[in-house]
Amino acid sequence: MGVSILGAGSIGLLFAAYLREIGIKVTLYTRTTQQADLLNKDGFIFRNGEKKKHFSICAAQLTLNTEINDPFVIVSVKQHQLKEIMPVIKKNCHNRCFLFIQNGMGHLPFLEKLTHCSIVLGIVEHGAMKLSGNEVNHTGYGKVKIAPFDEGIDEEKLVFIESWSQHQFPIEFQQDWYKMLANKLVVNALINPLTAIYRIKNGTLVKNGCFTKLMRQLYEETVSVLMIQNEGLWDHVVSICEKTAKNESSMLCDIKLKRRTEIDAISGYILSLAKEQKKTLPYTEFVFTSIKALEVENSEAEQPYEKL
Amino acid sequence: MGVSILGAGSIGLLFAAYLREIGIKVTLYTRTTQQADLLNKDGFIFRNGEKKKHFSICAAQLTLNTEINDPFVIVSVKQHQLKEIMPVIKKNCHNRCFLFIQNGMGHLPFLEKLTHCSIVLGIVEHGAMKLSGNEVNHTGYGKVKIAPFDEGIDEEKLVFIESWSQHQFPIEFQQDWYKMLANKLVVNALINPLTAIYRIKNGTLVKNGCFTKLMRQLYEETVSVLMIQNEGLWDHVVSICEKTAKNESSMLCDIKLKRRTEIDAISGYILSLAKEQKKTLPYTEFVFTSIKALEVENSEAEQPYEKL
């Protein structure tokens, strides 16, 4: 069975590499024709520590007329790009199985509009860096966790996704998608904006008690609106800061590279829940407005998908 | 009449220059013997735009045994250094007139302990940069505003202080010291921490609407606990950001130079008032904790006054 991947950023390319590694045919849909041409002509390079591998791949630009052939589709665009590519997904949804791996939970309302297809949600704990249009580096090892979004999803589909699991790319099945996404959202809502505002590495959040205090306040606000069991969750966040102490968060990278961040999908989503619940979350509002301000300072508009 | 100046930082040196300019004898008390020796030996250099002037001056290290001879004393140490030098002030307070020009309002409880002396409060709107132990540059022009702290202060004393007024160093008399300090505190509580956190120039706070939004929230919190009339005060803050658009705030300079900031005297004082009033000020707490965190990152302890 072939797999189509929508979005050829670092995580899209990482999936492509590990799927090609076990011989799965992959079609990679890109934003620009240039990137598709480059991938078709030169293939792509996968770096993993000191190892370097070269894979051939079939690539195409994603357009409104795209017809997806594969029964499995990984949607690896950023959440704020989802709205743009949704018409293509809708047109191609019949009988397909989609794996959505966006950060945050802002994409959930979109998914409810998809019918006659199977939906699986995933979270990606890997670090990957796109070095160019056809080169990616696997910089941090974690898991891909997946959970069915639909009740009564065909067991066979989950088995196929789990078959992608490899030593350095483990795939773990979870029962409860809400808990899975919410836990990841808490991690993102704490680590990402704070590291981006102060331009610090993840570990500094737990080494410097004043930063930990700010993080704890964000934590209290976040779990209050997500209404999740929080036993162990704070310790989980702290352990992630410790394990990735020397890493820069994706939001810090986005700010440094003057790219649009995922703040809307993360803190923005939490604020929208708070509004529904008539709660005010001043710390979350503070970091949300701060990141928006830094985006305005960077003020480099991201290129939209060309032909959509 | 001679004037003693306690504290030979940028503002202490600026006062020394303008007092010497009109022929007043000045004794400058320094933290280190080195700075006093340098000033006594080489005098000091005052830069003002392209002008450069050389003044002789009498300097001495401030110690617990210091006996002040002049009837007028300008106290120009930072607020967090005041506690340290208070014993010397107390010992020397009899029949003297003190001009305190600290930021914030945290020094007020100290002043209530001084008896048998006259107290005048001042705020300094100038920008000055200490280039070395005996060189200062007048980088921004404003006013020195003064107001008597004691009721029934000898009019003659105020007249003497007002006589220091010069074209580029105007001194303006105010009736209400509380309003004067509170207005300055609002300005400091908004501009200083925000510019230091994001490492931006003052003007960015009003050019970037997201930063303005954060500043407005801090404003609402600050005026709520200071209980001051706020007609025109917000516009005053905005106009200061505009007038000093290309300047870096003193707190941003302190953070960049890894010095201790005045956050305790500014936001810390506002939080202490809020606590008394049983109010919570989440935005002020956020910026207070942020600056504390940045100080911890810098973690370079400031040298105390040597012999006190």
Short mmCIF file of C-alpha atoms in Angstrom, two decimals, chain A residues 1-286:
data_model
loop_
_atom_site.label_atom_id
_atom_site.label_comp_id
_atom_site.label_asym_id
_atom_site.label_seq_id
_atom_site.Cartn_x
_atom_site.Cartn_y
_atom_site.Cartn_z
CA MET A 1 0.00 0.00 0.00
CA GLY A 2 1.35 3.40 -0.95
CA VAL A 3 1.28 6.44 1.29
CA SER A 4 0.81 10.06 0.27
CA ILE A 5 2.30 12.76 2.45
CA LEU A 6 0.84 16.28 2.27
CA GLY A 7 3.48 18.78 3.34
CA ALA A 8 7.22 18.45 2.77
CA GLY A 9 8.50 20.27 5.85
CA SER A 10 10.88 18.64 8.30
CA ILE A 11 8.31 16.21 9.73
CA GLY A 12 6.87 15.30 6.31
CA LEU A 13 10.37 14.52 5.06
CA LEU A 14 11.13 12.53 8.23
CA PHE A 15 8.08 10.32 7.69
CA ALA A 16 9.01 9.93 4.03
CA ALA A 17 12.50 8.75 5.00
CA TYR A 18 11.34 6.13 7.50
CA LEU A 19 8.59 4.87 5.16
CA ARG A 20 11.01 4.57 2.27
CA GLU A 21 13.43 2.83 4.66
CA ILE A 22 11.01 -0.13 4.90
CA GLY A 23 10.21 -0.06 1.22
CA ILE A 24 6.86 1.73 1.20
CA LYS A 25 6.09 3.73 -1.93
CA VAL A 26 5.68 7.37 -0.97
CA THR A 27 4.25 10.34 -2.87
CA LEU A 28 5.24 13.65 -1.33
CA TYR A 29 3.07 16.71 -2.01
CA THR A 30 4.90 20.01 -1.75
CA ARG A 31 3.95 23.70 -1.60
CA THR A 32 6.16 24.80 -4.48
CA THR A 33 6.84 23.28 -7.90
CA GLN A 34 10.54 23.96 -7.28
CA GLN A 35 10.69 21.61 -4.30
CA ALA A 36 8.78 18.89 -6.18
CA ASP A 37 11.10 19.21 -9.19
CA LEU A 38 14.17 19.03 -6.95
CA LEU A 39 12.89 15.91 -5.14
CA ASN A 40 11.92 14.14 -8.40
CA LYS A 41 15.23 14.94 -10.03
CA ASP A 42 17.68 14.43 -7.18
CA GLY A 43 15.73 12.32 -4.69
CA PHE A 44 16.26 13.28 -1.09
CA ILE A 45 18.93 12.97 1.55
CA PHE A 46 18.24 11.72 5.03
CA ARG A 47 20.78 12.43 7.77
CA ASN A 48 20.67 10.67 11.08
CA GLY A 49 23.63 11.34 13.33
CA GLU A 50 26.65 10.56 11.18
CA LYS A 51 24.68 8.37 8.78
CA LYS A 52 23.58 9.79 5.46
CA LYS A 53 21.16 8.00 3.15
CA HIS A 54 19.83 8.77 -0.25
CA PHE A 55 16.26 7.90 -1.26
CA SER A 56 14.37 8.25 -4.50
CA ILE A 57 10.87 9.65 -4.17
CA CYS A 58 7.87 10.67 -6.20
CA ALA A 59 6.94 14.29 -5.55
CA ALA A 60 4.26 16.64 -6.88
CA GLN A 61 3.01 20.09 -6.11
CA LEU A 62 -0.26 20.14 -4.18
CA THR A 63 -2.94 22.00 -6.13
CA LEU A 64 -6.68 22.27 -6.04
CA ASN A 65 -6.79 19.68 -8.83
CA THR A 66 -4.56 17.14 -7.11
CA GLU A 67 -5.97 13.63 -7.18
CA ILE A 68 -4.53 11.47 -4.45
CA ASN A 69 -4.12 7.81 -5.42
CA ASP A 70 -2.86 6.20 -2.22
CA PRO A 71 -5.31 4.80 0.33
CA PHE A 72 -3.22 6.29 3.19
CA VAL A 73 -2.52 9.99 3.59
CA ILE A 74 -0.30 11.62 6.20
CA VAL A 75 -1.20 15.28 6.64
CA SER A 76 1.95 16.97 7.90
CA VAL A 77 1.38 20.63 7.10
CA LYS A 78 1.33 23.05 10.02
CA GLN A 79 -2.02 23.70 11.58
CA HIS A 80 -2.36 27.19 10.15
CA GLN A 81 -1.87 25.78 6.64
CA LEU A 82 -4.62 23.21 7.09
CA LYS A 83 -7.43 25.57 6.21
CA GLU A 84 -5.82 26.27 2.86
CA ILE A 85 -5.38 22.64 1.85
CA MET A 86 -8.70 21.45 3.29
CA PRO A 87 -10.54 21.68 -0.08
CA VAL A 88 -8.08 19.15 -1.58
CA ILE A 89 -8.48 16.83 1.39
CA LYS A 90 -12.27 17.05 1.17
CA LYS A 91 -12.26 16.28 -2.53
CA ASN A 92 -10.03 13.27 -1.95
CA CYS A 93 -11.41 11.94 1.27
CA HIS A 94 -13.62 9.12 0.08
CA ASN A 95 -12.50 5.74 1.44
CA ARG A 96 -9.10 7.03 2.47
CA CYS A 97 -7.39 6.88 5.84
CA PHE A 98 -5.84 10.15 7.05
CA LEU A 99 -3.23 10.54 9.74
CA PHE A 100 -3.22 14.12 11.06
CA ILE A 101 -0.11 15.08 13.04
CA GLN A 102 -0.67 18.78 13.78
CA ASN A 103 0.27 20.45 17.03
CA GLY A 104 -2.46 21.85 19.22
CA MET A 105 -6.13 20.96 18.98
CA GLY A 106 -7.35 23.71 16.69
CA HIS A 107 -7.65 21.27 13.78
CA LEU A 108 -10.35 19.18 15.44
CA PRO A 109 -13.30 21.25 14.14
CA PHE A 110 -11.97 20.71 10.59
CA LEU A 111 -11.89 16.96 11.00
CA GLU A 112 -15.52 16.77 11.98
CA LYS A 113 -16.38 18.00 8.49
CA LEU A 114 -14.72 15.01 6.82
CA THR A 115 -16.99 12.11 6.00
CA HIS A 116 -16.63 8.68 4.36
CA CYS A 117 -13.03 8.38 5.47
CA SER A 118 -11.05 7.13 8.46
CA ILE A 119 -9.15 9.53 10.66
CA VAL A 120 -6.23 8.76 12.92
CA LEU A 121 -4.56 11.42 15.04
CA GLY A 122 -0.89 11.45 15.83
CA ILE A 123 1.63 13.42 17.83
CA VAL A 124 5.26 13.53 16.89
CA GLU A 125 7.91 13.76 19.58
CA HIS A 126 10.85 13.74 17.19
CA GLY A 127 13.14 16.63 16.43
CA ALA A 128 13.90 17.09 12.74
CA MET A 129 15.50 19.88 10.81
CA LYS A 130 14.92 20.58 7.14
CA LEU A 131 18.33 21.51 5.75
CA SER A 132 17.05 22.25 2.25
CA GLY A 133 14.12 21.33 0.00
CA ASN A 134 15.44 17.77 -0.29
CA GLU A 135 17.45 17.18 2.85
CA VAL A 136 16.35 16.49 6.39
CA ASN A 137 18.24 15.73 9.59
CA HIS A 138 16.79 13.61 12.41
CA THR A 139 18.00 15.64 15.39
CA GLY A 140 16.01 14.26 18.31
CA TYR A 141 14.52 10.85 19.05
CA GLY A 142 11.08 10.32 20.47
CA LYS A 143 7.93 8.49 19.52
CA VAL A 144 5.04 8.90 17.16
CA LYS A 145 1.90 8.28 19.17
CA ILE A 146 -1.29 7.52 17.29
CA ALA A 147 -4.92 7.15 18.32
CA PRO A 148 -8.08 6.61 16.24
CA PHE A 149 -10.33 9.67 16.03
CA ASP A 150 -13.29 7.63 14.77
CA GLU A 151 -14.97 5.01 16.87
CA GLY A 152 -15.06 1.65 15.13
CA ILE A 153 -12.19 2.33 12.79
CA ASP A 154 -11.02 -0.64 10.74
CA GLU A 155 -8.40 -2.43 12.90
CA GLU A 156 -6.41 -3.29 9.77
CA LYS A 157 -5.67 0.40 9.12
CA LEU A 158 -4.14 0.89 12.55
CA VAL A 159 -2.10 -2.28 12.09
CA PHE A 160 -0.69 -0.88 8.85
CA ILE A 161 0.34 2.40 10.52
CA GLU A 162 1.88 0.51 13.44
CA SER A 163 3.87 -1.54 10.92
CA TRP A 164 5.87 1.62 10.12
CA SER A 165 7.46 1.38 13.59
CA GLN A 166 11.24 1.09 13.62
CA HIS A 167 13.98 1.16 16.22
CA GLN A 168 14.68 4.90 15.86
CA PHE A 169 11.13 5.69 14.79
CA PRO A 170 8.80 3.85 17.17
CA ILE A 171 5.07 4.13 16.71
CA GLU A 172 2.90 3.68 19.77
CA PHE A 173 -0.82 3.12 19.83
CA GLN A 174 -2.95 5.10 22.31
CA GLN A 175 -6.59 4.55 23.26
CA ASP A 176 -7.65 8.09 24.10
CA TRP A 177 -6.94 10.71 21.43
CA TYR A 178 -8.18 13.61 23.58
CA LYS A 179 -5.84 12.79 26.42
CA MET A 180 -2.98 12.26 23.96
CA LEU A 181 -3.45 15.62 22.21
CA ALA A 182 -4.22 17.49 25.42
CA ASN A 183 -1.05 16.26 27.11
CA LYS A 184 1.01 17.32 24.10
CA LEU A 185 -0.81 20.65 24.02
CA VAL A 186 0.11 21.30 27.66
CA VAL A 187 3.77 20.60 26.87
CA ASN A 188 3.65 22.92 23.85
CA ALA A 189 1.72 25.68 25.62
CA LEU A 190 4.35 25.86 28.35
CA ILE A 191 7.69 25.24 26.68
CA ASN A 192 7.18 26.87 23.29
CA PRO A 193 6.13 30.45 24.07
CA LEU A 194 8.42 30.89 27.08
CA THR A 195 11.53 29.64 25.26
CA ALA A 196 10.67 31.86 22.28
CA ILE A 197 10.07 35.02 24.34
CA TYR A 198 13.32 34.78 26.30
CA ARG A 199 15.30 33.02 23.55
CA ILE A 200 16.39 30.29 25.90
CA LYS A 201 16.95 26.56 25.51
CA ASN A 202 14.38 24.16 26.95
CA GLY A 203 16.54 23.22 29.94
CA THR A 204 16.72 26.81 31.21
CA LEU A 205 13.02 26.65 32.06
CA VAL A 206 13.75 24.20 34.87
CA LYS A 207 17.26 25.33 35.82
CA ASN A 208 16.12 28.91 36.56
CA GLY A 209 13.46 28.89 39.28
CA CYS A 210 11.90 32.16 38.11
CA PHE A 211 11.23 30.70 34.67
CA THR A 212 9.86 27.55 36.34
CA LYS A 213 7.47 29.79 38.29
CA LEU A 214 6.15 31.35 35.07
CA MET A 215 5.84 27.90 33.51
CA ARG A 216 3.90 26.62 36.52
CA GLN A 217 1.42 29.50 36.25
CA LEU A 218 0.86 28.70 32.57
CA TYR A 219 0.42 25.05 33.55
CA GLU A 220 -2.31 25.83 36.10
CA GLU A 221 -4.20 27.92 33.56
CA THR A 222 -3.84 25.35 30.78
CA VAL A 223 -5.01 22.28 32.72
CA SER A 224 -7.91 24.28 34.15
CA VAL A 225 -9.48 24.76 30.71
CA LEU A 226 -8.46 21.42 29.16
CA MET A 227 -10.01 19.71 32.20
CA ILE A 228 -7.55 16.88 32.16
CA GLN A 229 -6.32 14.67 34.95
CA ASN A 230 -3.05 16.21 35.87
CA GLU A 231 -1.39 13.56 38.01
CA GLY A 232 2.10 13.27 36.70
CA LEU A 233 1.60 15.76 33.87
CA TRP A 234 3.65 18.56 35.48
CA ASP A 235 6.46 16.06 36.12
CA HIS A 236 6.16 14.99 32.48
CA VAL A 237 6.70 18.60 31.32
CA VAL A 238 9.68 19.02 33.65
CA SER A 239 11.21 15.75 32.41
CA ILE A 240 10.82 16.88 28.77
CA CYS A 241 12.64 20.13 29.62
CA GLU A 242 15.40 18.06 31.21
CA LYS A 243 15.64 15.50 28.39
CA THR A 244 15.71 18.21 25.70
CA ALA A 245 17.73 20.65 27.85
CA LYS A 246 20.05 21.71 25.05
CA ASN A 247 17.37 21.89 22.33
CA GLU A 248 15.71 24.99 21.03
CA SER A 249 11.94 24.65 20.77
CA SER A 250 10.23 24.79 17.40
CA MET A 251 8.68 28.14 18.30
CA LEU A 252 12.06 29.63 19.18
CA CYS A 253 13.36 28.38 15.82
CA ASP A 254 10.37 29.93 14.06
CA ILE A 255 10.97 33.29 15.77
CA LYS A 256 14.69 33.19 15.01
CA LEU A 257 14.03 32.31 11.38
CA LYS A 258 11.29 34.98 11.18
CA ARG A 259 8.66 32.39 10.32
CA ARG A 260 5.08 32.32 11.44
CA THR A 261 4.76 30.35 14.70
CA GLU A 262 2.09 27.89 15.83
CA ILE A 263 0.92 30.17 18.65
CA ASP A 264 -2.66 30.28 17.34
CA ALA A 265 -2.92 26.50 17.35
CA ILE A 266 -1.43 26.27 20.83
CA SER A 267 -2.06 29.18 23.21
CA GLY A 268 -4.72 30.60 20.89
CA TYR A 269 -6.70 27.37 21.12
CA ILE A 270 -6.43 27.37 24.92
CA LEU A 271 -7.67 30.97 25.01
CA SER A 272 -10.64 30.06 22.80
CA LEU A 273 -11.60 27.29 25.24
CA ALA A 274 -11.21 29.74 28.12
CA LYS A 275 -13.54 32.18 26.38
CA GLU A 276 -16.19 29.48 25.97
CA GLN A 277 -15.82 28.69 29.66
CA LYS A 278 -15.88 32.40 30.56
CA LYS A 279 -12.48 32.17 32.22
CA THR A 280 -9.60 34.62 31.94
CA LEU A 281 -6.08 33.27 31.63
CA PRO A 282 -3.80 36.29 32.05
CA TYR A 283 -0.50 34.41 31.81
CA THR A 284 -1.59 32.60 28.66
CA GLU A 285 -2.86 35.89 27.24
CA PHE A 286 0.46 37.50 28.06
#
